[in-house]
């Protein structure tokens, strides 16, 4: 499939990101810590599980579906067993979920940001915003594929970065091209 618009945007975003030392430094450190491991992205947007007012997107019990989709994609795409899953979310509550905590302790689930932050809804914190942009950049340009929830954060990363994308309630391919 031809992603002409996304390709143009990807080029613009790459050049713009080169100007931002903060997010680039955070991303470089994260990627260095992974070594040669491949990366699968998971974006889980709960919506109503944070400090700001936001409509519900996915309930925390739905997190298991996102993880099951990631496991299925890893196998379907023939990714190595040591592939890391970058879990990005809008709420720290996902990190408290038992399966997530176990997979994180085993090194399967990784986090780029020190705490989940929403770029335009969280309390302003310069370093947290830099980390959020680094997460978006990792999802857009450094993953083999993305597991998406209902959120423009992940969908825009998939479109602009031209990533293979799958919507986790069904784990079916997601068409992330804009009309």
CSV table of C-alpha atoms in Angstrom, one decimal:
chain,number,residue,atom,x,y,z
A,1,UNK,CA,0.0,0.0,0.0
A,2,UNK,CA,1.2,3.5,-0.8
A,3,UNK,CA,1.4,5.9,2.1
A,4,UNK,CA,2.2,9.1,0.1
A,5,UNK,CA,0.7,11.5,2.7
A,6,UNK,CA,2.1,9.5,5.6
A,7,UNK,CA,5.5,9.4,3.8
A,8,UNK,CA,5.6,13.2,3.5
A,9,UNK,CA,4.6,13.6,7.1
A,10,UNK,CA,7.2,11.0,8.2
A,11,UNK,CA,9.9,13.0,6.5
A,12,UNK,CA,8.7,16.2,8.1
A,13,UNK,CA,8.4,14.6,11.6
A,14,UNK,CA,11.9,13.1,11.3
A,15,UNK,CA,13.4,16.5,10.5
A,16,UNK,CA,11.5,18.2,13.3
A,17,UNK,CA,12.5,15.6,15.8
A,18,UNK,CA,16.1,16.1,15.0
A,19,UNK,CA,15.7,19.6,16.4
A,20,UNK,CA,14.4,18.4,19.7
A,21,UNK,CA,17.4,17.2,21.8
A,22,UNK,CA,15.2,16.3,24.8
A,23,UNK,CA,13.0,13.7,23.2
A,24,UNK,CA,15.8,12.5,21.1
A,25,UNK,CA,18.1,11.9,24.1
A,26,UNK,CA,15.3,10.0,26.0
A,27,UNK,CA,14.6,7.8,22.9
A,28,UNK,CA,18.3,7.2,22.3
A,29,UNK,CA,18.8,6.0,25.9
A,30,UNK,CA,15.8,3.8,25.7
A,31,UNK,CA,16.8,2.2,22.4
A,32,UNK,CA,20.3,1.7,23.7
A,33,UNK,CA,18.9,-0.2,26.7
A,34,UNK,CA,17.1,-2.6,24.3
A,35,UNK,CA,20.2,-3.6,22.5
A,36,UNK,CA,19.4,-5.6,19.3
A,37,UNK,CA,15.9,-6.7,20.5
A,38,UNK,CA,13.0,-6.0,18.3
A,39,UNK,CA,10.1,-3.8,19.6
A,40,UNK,CA,6.4,-4.3,19.4
A,41,UNK,CA,4.2,-1.3,20.4
A,42,UNK,CA,1.1,-1.5,22.5
A,43,UNK,CA,-0.9,1.7,23.1
A,44,UNK,CA,-3.6,1.3,25.7
A,45,UNK,CA,-5.9,4.3,26.2
A,46,UNK,CA,-8.3,3.9,29.2
A,47,UNK,CA,-9.5,7.5,29.1
A,48,UNK,CA,-11.3,7.7,32.4
A,49,UNK,CA,-8.7,6.2,34.7
A,50,UNK,CA,-6.5,9.3,35.0
A,51,UNK,CA,-6.5,12.6,36.9
A,52,UNK,CA,-8.1,14.5,34.0
A,53,UNK,CA,-11.6,14.5,32.6
A,54,UNK,CA,-11.8,12.2,29.6
A,55,UNK,CA,-14.4,9.8,28.2
A,56,UNK,CA,-13.9,6.1,28.8
A,57,UNK,CA,-12.1,4.3,25.9
A,58,UNK,CA,-11.1,0.9,27.2
A,59,UNK,CA,-11.7,-0.6,30.7
A,60,UNK,CA,-8.7,-1.9,32.6
A,61,UNK,CA,-10.1,-5.5,32.2
A,62,UNK,CA,-9.6,-5.1,28.4
A,63,UNK,CA,-5.9,-4.9,28.9
A,64,UNK,CA,-5.7,-8.7,28.7
A,65,UNK,CA,-7.1,-8.5,25.1
A,66,UNK,CA,-4.3,-6.0,24.1
A,67,UNK,CA,-1.6,-8.4,25.6
A,68,UNK,CA,-3.1,-11.4,23.9
A,69,UNK,CA,-3.1,-9.5,20.6
A,70,UNK,CA,0.6,-8.6,21.1
A,71,UNK,CA,1.4,-12.3,21.7
A,72,UNK,CA,-0.5,-13.3,18.6
A,73,UNK,CA,1.2,-10.7,16.5
A,74,UNK,CA,4.6,-11.6,17.7
A,75,UNK,CA,4.0,-15.2,16.5
A,76,UNK,CA,2.1,-14.2,13.3
A,77,UNK,CA,5.0,-11.8,12.3
A,78,UNK,CA,7.7,-14.3,13.2
A,79,UNK,CA,9.3,-12.0,15.7
A,80,UNK,CA,11.9,-13.5,18.0
A,81,UNK,CA,10.8,-14.6,21.5
A,82,UNK,CA,12.9,-11.8,23.1
A,83,UNK,CA,10.9,-9.1,21.3
A,84,UNK,CA,10.2,-6.3,23.8
A,85,UNK,CA,6.7,-4.9,24.1
A,86,UNK,CA,6.7,-1.2,24.6
A,87,UNK,CA,3.5,-0.5,26.7
A,88,UNK,CA,2.3,3.1,26.4
A,89,UNK,CA,-0.8,4.2,28.4
A,90,UNK,CA,-2.5,7.2,29.8
A,91,UNK,CA,-2.8,5.7,33.3
A,92,UNK,CA,-0.3,4.2,35.7
A,93,UNK,CA,-3.0,1.7,36.7
A,94,UNK,CA,-2.0,-0.6,33.8
A,95,UNK,CA,1.4,-1.1,35.5
A,96,UNK,CA,-0.3,-2.4,38.6
A,97,UNK,CA,-2.2,-5.1,36.7
A,98,UNK,CA,-0.8,-8.6,37.7
A,99,UNK,CA,0.0,-9.9,34.2
A,100,UNK,CA,1.6,-6.6,33.2
A,101,UNK,CA,3.7,-6.5,36.3
A,102,UNK,CA,4.9,-10.1,35.8
A,103,UNK,CA,5.8,-9.5,32.1
A,104,UNK,CA,7.6,-6.3,33.1
A,105,UNK,CA,9.6,-8.1,35.8
A,106,UNK,CA,10.6,-10.7,33.2
A,107,UNK,CA,11.7,-7.9,30.8
A,108,UNK,CA,9.0,-8.6,28.2
A,109,UNK,CA,7.1,-5.4,28.8
A,110,UNK,CA,9.2,-2.2,28.8
A,111,UNK,CA,8.4,1.4,29.5
A,112,UNK,CA,10.0,4.4,27.9
A,113,UNK,CA,8.4,7.0,30.1
A,114,UNK,CA,8.9,7.1,33.9
A,115,UNK,CA,5.2,7.7,34.4
A,116,UNK,CA,2.2,7.8,31.9
A,117,UNK,CA,1.6,11.3,30.7
A,118,UNK,CA,-1.0,12.7,28.3
A,119,UNK,CA,0.6,15.3,26.1
A,120,UNK,CA,-2.3,17.8,26.3
A,121,UNK,CA,-4.3,16.7,29.4
A,122,UNK,CA,-1.8,16.0,32.1
A,123,UNK,CA,-0.4,18.6,34.6
A,124,UNK,CA,2.4,20.4,32.7
A,125,UNK,CA,5.7,18.8,33.3
A,126,UNK,CA,8.4,19.5,30.8
A,127,UNK,CA,10.3,16.2,31.2
A,128,UNK,CA,7.2,14.1,31.2
A,129,UNK,CA,6.1,15.8,27.9
A,130,UNK,CA,9.5,15.1,26.4
A,131,UNK,CA,9.1,11.4,27.4
A,132,UNK,CA,5.7,11.3,25.8
A,133,UNK,CA,7.0,12.6,22.5
A,134,UNK,CA,9.8,10.0,22.7
A,135,UNK,CA,7.1,7.3,23.3
A,136,UNK,CA,5.2,8.5,20.2
A,137,UNK,CA,8.4,8.5,18.2
A,138,UNK,CA,9.3,5.0,19.3
A,139,UNK,CA,5.8,3.8,18.3
A,140,UNK,CA,6.0,5.5,15.0
A,141,UNK,CA,9.5,4.7,13.8
A,142,UNK,CA,11.0,1.9,15.9
A,143,UNK,CA,8.4,-0.8,16.3
A,144,UNK,CA,7.7,-3.8,14.1
A,145,UNK,CA,4.0,-3.3,14.5
A,146,UNK,CA,1.5,-1.6,16.8
A,147,UNK,CA,-1.5,-2.8,18.9
A,148,UNK,CA,-3.9,0.1,19.0
A,149,UNK,CA,-6.7,1.3,21.2
A,150,UNK,CA,-9.2,4.1,20.4
A,151,UNK,CA,-6.8,7.1,20.5
A,152,UNK,CA,-5.2,9.4,18.0
A,153,UNK,CA,-1.8,9.1,19.8
A,154,UNK,CA,-1.3,5.5,18.6
A,155,UNK,CA,-3.2,5.8,15.3
A,156,UNK,CA,-1.2,8.9,14.2
A,157,UNK,CA,2.1,7.1,15.1
A,158,UNK,CA,1.0,4.1,13.0
A,159,UNK,CA,0.0,6.3,10.1
A,160,UNK,CA,2.9,8.7,10.0
A,161,UNK,CA,5.4,6.0,10.8
A,162,UNK,CA,3.8,3.6,8.3
A,163,UNK,CA,3.6,0.8,10.9
A,164,UNK,CA,1.6,-2.4,10.6
A,165,UNK,CA,-1.3,-1.8,13.0
A,166,UNK,CA,-3.9,-3.9,14.7
A,167,UNK,CA,-6.9,-2.9,16.8
A,168,UNK,CA,-6.8,-5.0,19.9
A,169,UNK,CA,-10.4,-5.8,20.7
A,170,UNK,CA,-10.4,-7.9,17.5
A,171,UNK,CA,-6.6,-8.0,16.8
A,172,UNK,CA,-7.5,-7.4,13.1
A,173,UNK,CA,-5.5,-5.2,10.9
A,174,UNK,CA,-6.3,-1.5,11.3
A,175,UNK,CA,-6.5,0.9,8.3
A,176,UNK,CA,-4.7,3.9,9.7
A,177,UNK,CA,-4.6,6.0,6.6
A,178,UNK,CA,-6.4,9.3,6.7
A,179,UNK,CA,-9.1,10.0,4.1
